[in-house]
CSV table of C-alpha atoms in Angstrom, one decimal:
chain,number,residue,atom,x,y,z
A,20,MET,CA,99.1,159.4,121.4
A,21,ARG,CA,96.4,157.1,122.8
A,22,ILE,CA,98.0,153.7,123.4
A,23,ALA,CA,95.9,150.7,124.5
A,24,LEU,CA,97.1,147.3,125.7
A,25,CYS,CA,95.3,144.0,124.9
A,26,PRO,CA,96.9,141.5,127.2
A,27,GLY,CA,96.4,137.7,127.1
A,28,SER,CA,98.0,134.3,127.0
A,29,PHE,CA,96.7,133.7,123.4
A,30,ASP,CA,97.3,130.0,123.7
A,31,PRO,CA,96.2,130.1,120.9
A,32,ILE,CA,94.8,133.3,119.5
A,33,THR,CA,91.2,132.9,118.4
A,34,LEU,CA,88.9,134.8,116.0
A,35,GLY,CA,87.3,136.3,119.2
A,36,HIS,CA,90.7,137.7,120.2
A,37,LEU,CA,91.2,139.2,116.7
A,38,ASP,CA,87.7,140.7,116.8
A,39,ILE,CA,88.5,142.6,120.1
A,40,ILE,CA,91.9,143.7,118.7
A,41,GLU,CA,90.4,144.9,115.5
A,42,ARG,CA,87.8,146.9,117.3
A,43,ALA,CA,90.4,148.4,119.7
A,44,VAL,CA,92.5,149.5,116.7
A,45,ARG,CA,89.5,151.6,115.6
A,46,LEU,CA,89.4,153.4,118.9
A,47,TYR,CA,93.1,154.0,119.7
A,48,ASP,CA,96.2,155.4,118.0
A,49,LYS,CA,98.2,152.3,118.8
A,50,VAL,CA,97.3,148.9,120.2
A,51,ILE,CA,99.9,146.7,121.9
A,52,VAL,CA,99.0,143.0,122.0
A,53,GLY,CA,100.8,141.8,125.1
A,54,VAL,CA,101.5,138.0,125.2
A,55,VAL,CA,101.7,137.1,128.9
A,56,GLU,CA,104.5,134.9,130.1
A,57,ASN,CA,103.0,133.1,133.2
A,58,PRO,CA,105.3,130.4,134.6
A,59,ASN,CA,102.4,129.3,136.9
A,60,LYS,CA,100.2,128.4,134.0
A,61,SER,CA,100.9,125.5,131.6
A,62,HIS,CA,100.7,126.5,128.0
A,63,LEU,CA,100.4,124.3,124.9
A,64,PHE,CA,102.6,126.7,123.0
A,65,SER,CA,105.8,128.4,124.2
A,66,THR,CA,105.9,132.2,124.6
A,67,GLU,CA,107.9,132.5,121.4
A,68,GLU,CA,105.4,130.4,119.5
A,69,ARG,CA,102.5,132.4,120.8
A,70,VAL,CA,104.2,135.7,119.9
A,71,GLU,CA,104.9,134.3,116.4
A,72,MET,CA,101.3,133.1,116.0
A,73,VAL,CA,99.8,136.4,117.1
A,74,THR,CA,102.2,138.4,114.9
A,75,THR,CA,101.3,136.2,111.9
A,76,SER,CA,97.6,136.5,112.6
A,77,LEU,CA,97.8,140.3,112.7
A,78,VAL,CA,99.8,140.7,109.4
A,79,GLY,CA,98.4,143.7,107.5
A,80,MET,CA,96.8,145.2,110.6
A,81,GLU,CA,98.1,148.8,111.1
A,82,LYS,CA,98.7,150.4,114.4
A,83,VAL,CA,99.4,147.1,116.2
A,84,GLU,CA,102.5,145.9,118.0
A,85,VAL,CA,103.1,142.5,119.5
A,86,SER,CA,105.2,142.0,122.6
A,87,SER,CA,105.6,139.4,125.3
A,88,PHE,CA,106.0,140.3,128.9
A,89,ASN,CA,106.3,138.8,132.4
A,90,GLY,CA,105.8,140.4,135.7
A,91,LEU,CA,103.1,143.0,136.6
A,92,LEU,CA,100.9,144.2,133.8
A,93,VAL,CA,100.9,147.7,135.2
A,94,GLU,CA,104.7,147.9,135.0
A,95,PHE,CA,104.6,146.8,131.3
A,96,ALA,CA,101.9,149.4,130.7
A,97,ARG,CA,104.0,152.1,132.3
A,98,GLU,CA,107.1,151.2,130.3
A,99,HIS,CA,105.1,151.5,127.0
A,100,GLN,CA,103.1,154.6,127.9
A,101,VAL,CA,99.8,152.7,127.9
A,102,ARG,CA,96.9,154.4,129.5
A,103,VAL,CA,94.1,151.9,128.6
A,104,ILE,CA,93.9,148.1,129.2
A,105,ILE,CA,91.4,146.4,126.9
A,106,LYS,CA,89.6,143.3,128.1
A,107,GLY,CA,87.1,141.3,126.2
A,108,LEU,CA,84.2,139.8,128.0
A,109,ARG,CA,82.1,136.8,126.9
A,110,ALA,CA,79.9,136.3,130.0
A,111,ILE,CA,79.2,137.6,133.4
A,112,SER,CA,81.7,135.1,134.8
A,113,ASP,CA,84.5,136.9,132.8
A,114,PHE,CA,83.3,140.2,134.3
A,115,GLU,CA,83.6,139.0,137.9
A,116,HIS,CA,87.3,138.2,137.5
A,117,GLU,CA,88.2,141.1,135.2
A,118,PHE,CA,86.3,143.6,137.5
A,119,GLN,CA,88.6,142.6,140.4
A,120,MET,CA,91.7,142.8,138.3
A,121,ALA,CA,90.7,146.2,137.0
A,122,HIS,CA,90.4,147.6,140.5
A,123,LEU,CA,93.7,146.0,141.6
A,124,ASN,CA,95.4,147.5,138.5
A,125,LYS,CA,93.9,150.9,139.3
A,126,LYS,CA,95.2,150.7,142.8
A,127,LEU,CA,98.7,149.9,141.6
A,128,ALA,CA,98.6,152.4,138.8
A,129,SER,CA,96.0,155.1,139.1
A,130,GLU,CA,96.7,156.5,135.6
A,131,LEU,CA,95.5,153.2,134.0
A,132,GLU,CA,91.9,152.7,132.9
A,133,THR,CA,90.3,149.4,132.0
A,134,VAL,CA,87.9,149.3,129.1
A,135,PHE,CA,85.7,146.2,128.8
A,136,MET,CA,84.6,145.2,125.3
A,137,MET,CA,81.7,142.8,124.9
A,138,ALA,CA,82.5,139.8,122.7
A,139,SER,CA,80.6,139.9,119.4
A,140,PRO,CA,77.7,137.4,119.6
A,141,GLU,CA,79.4,135.0,117.2
A,142,TYR,CA,82.3,134.6,119.5
A,143,MET,CA,80.7,134.6,122.9
A,144,PHE,CA,81.2,130.8,123.2
A,145,LEU,CA,84.8,130.9,122.0
A,146,SER,CA,87.8,130.3,124.2
A,147,SER,CA,91.4,129.1,123.7
A,148,SER,CA,90.7,126.2,126.0
A,149,ALA,CA,87.7,125.1,123.9
A,150,VAL,CA,89.8,125.4,120.7
A,151,LYS,CA,92.6,123.2,122.2
A,152,GLU,CA,90.1,120.6,123.4
A,153,ILE,CA,88.4,120.4,120.0
A,154,ALA,CA,91.8,120.1,118.2
A,155,LEU,CA,93.1,117.5,120.7
A,156,PHE,CA,90.2,115.2,119.9
A,157,GLY,CA,90.7,115.7,116.1
A,158,GLY,CA,87.9,118.1,115.5
A,159,SER,CA,88.1,121.0,113.1
A,160,VAL,CA,88.8,124.4,114.5
A,161,ALA,CA,88.3,126.2,111.2
A,162,GLY,CA,86.2,129.2,111.7
A,163,LEU,CA,87.3,129.5,115.3
A,164,VAL,CA,90.9,130.5,114.8
A,165,PRO,CA,92.9,132.1,111.9
A,166,ASP,CA,94.1,129.6,109.3
A,167,ASN,CA,97.7,129.7,110.4
A,168,ILE,CA,96.6,128.6,113.9
A,169,CYS,CA,94.7,125.6,112.5
A,170,PHE,CA,98.1,124.5,111.0
A,171,SER,CA,100.0,125.2,114.2
A,172,LEU,CA,97.6,123.2,116.3
A,173,LYS,CA,97.7,120.2,113.9
A,174,ASN,CA,101.5,120.3,114.0
A,175,LYS,CA,101.7,120.7,117.8
A,176,LEU,CA,99.2,117.9,118.5
A,177,ASN,CA,100.4,115.7,115.6
A,178,LYS,CA,96.9,115.5,114.1
A,179,PRO,CA,96.3,114.8,110.4
């Protein structure tokens, strides 16, 4: 079975993330969406909230499993028999960081491959940080995130 891992903080999940996950599902037998617990990074949503939002956003999508993890990505991958890490790229600046991480992961776990998927043109500008900033200032994030995330952001930020 070909199992791929799409890791990320998903704070919150965007339509760009969903696009990458949907495309990965077409290529692999199973896709694990790994919600990263990073105590060194401040998140708007808790790990539990992010897992719930991702799970709700993926309802009806077959061959997908959502799980949170902390620690080394390569250890999580080994525990779940993952052989491929999927990373979405929006710009060359994303590539620089992800290129280094791919080589580091390969050094730690030679059996792992990293597959880079280019963002679809309509999502090249989209990031969770931008979504949070728009929502924080009362702007509409419709068309940038799934509908359930619009609701979650409004509730979290106490915006009408």
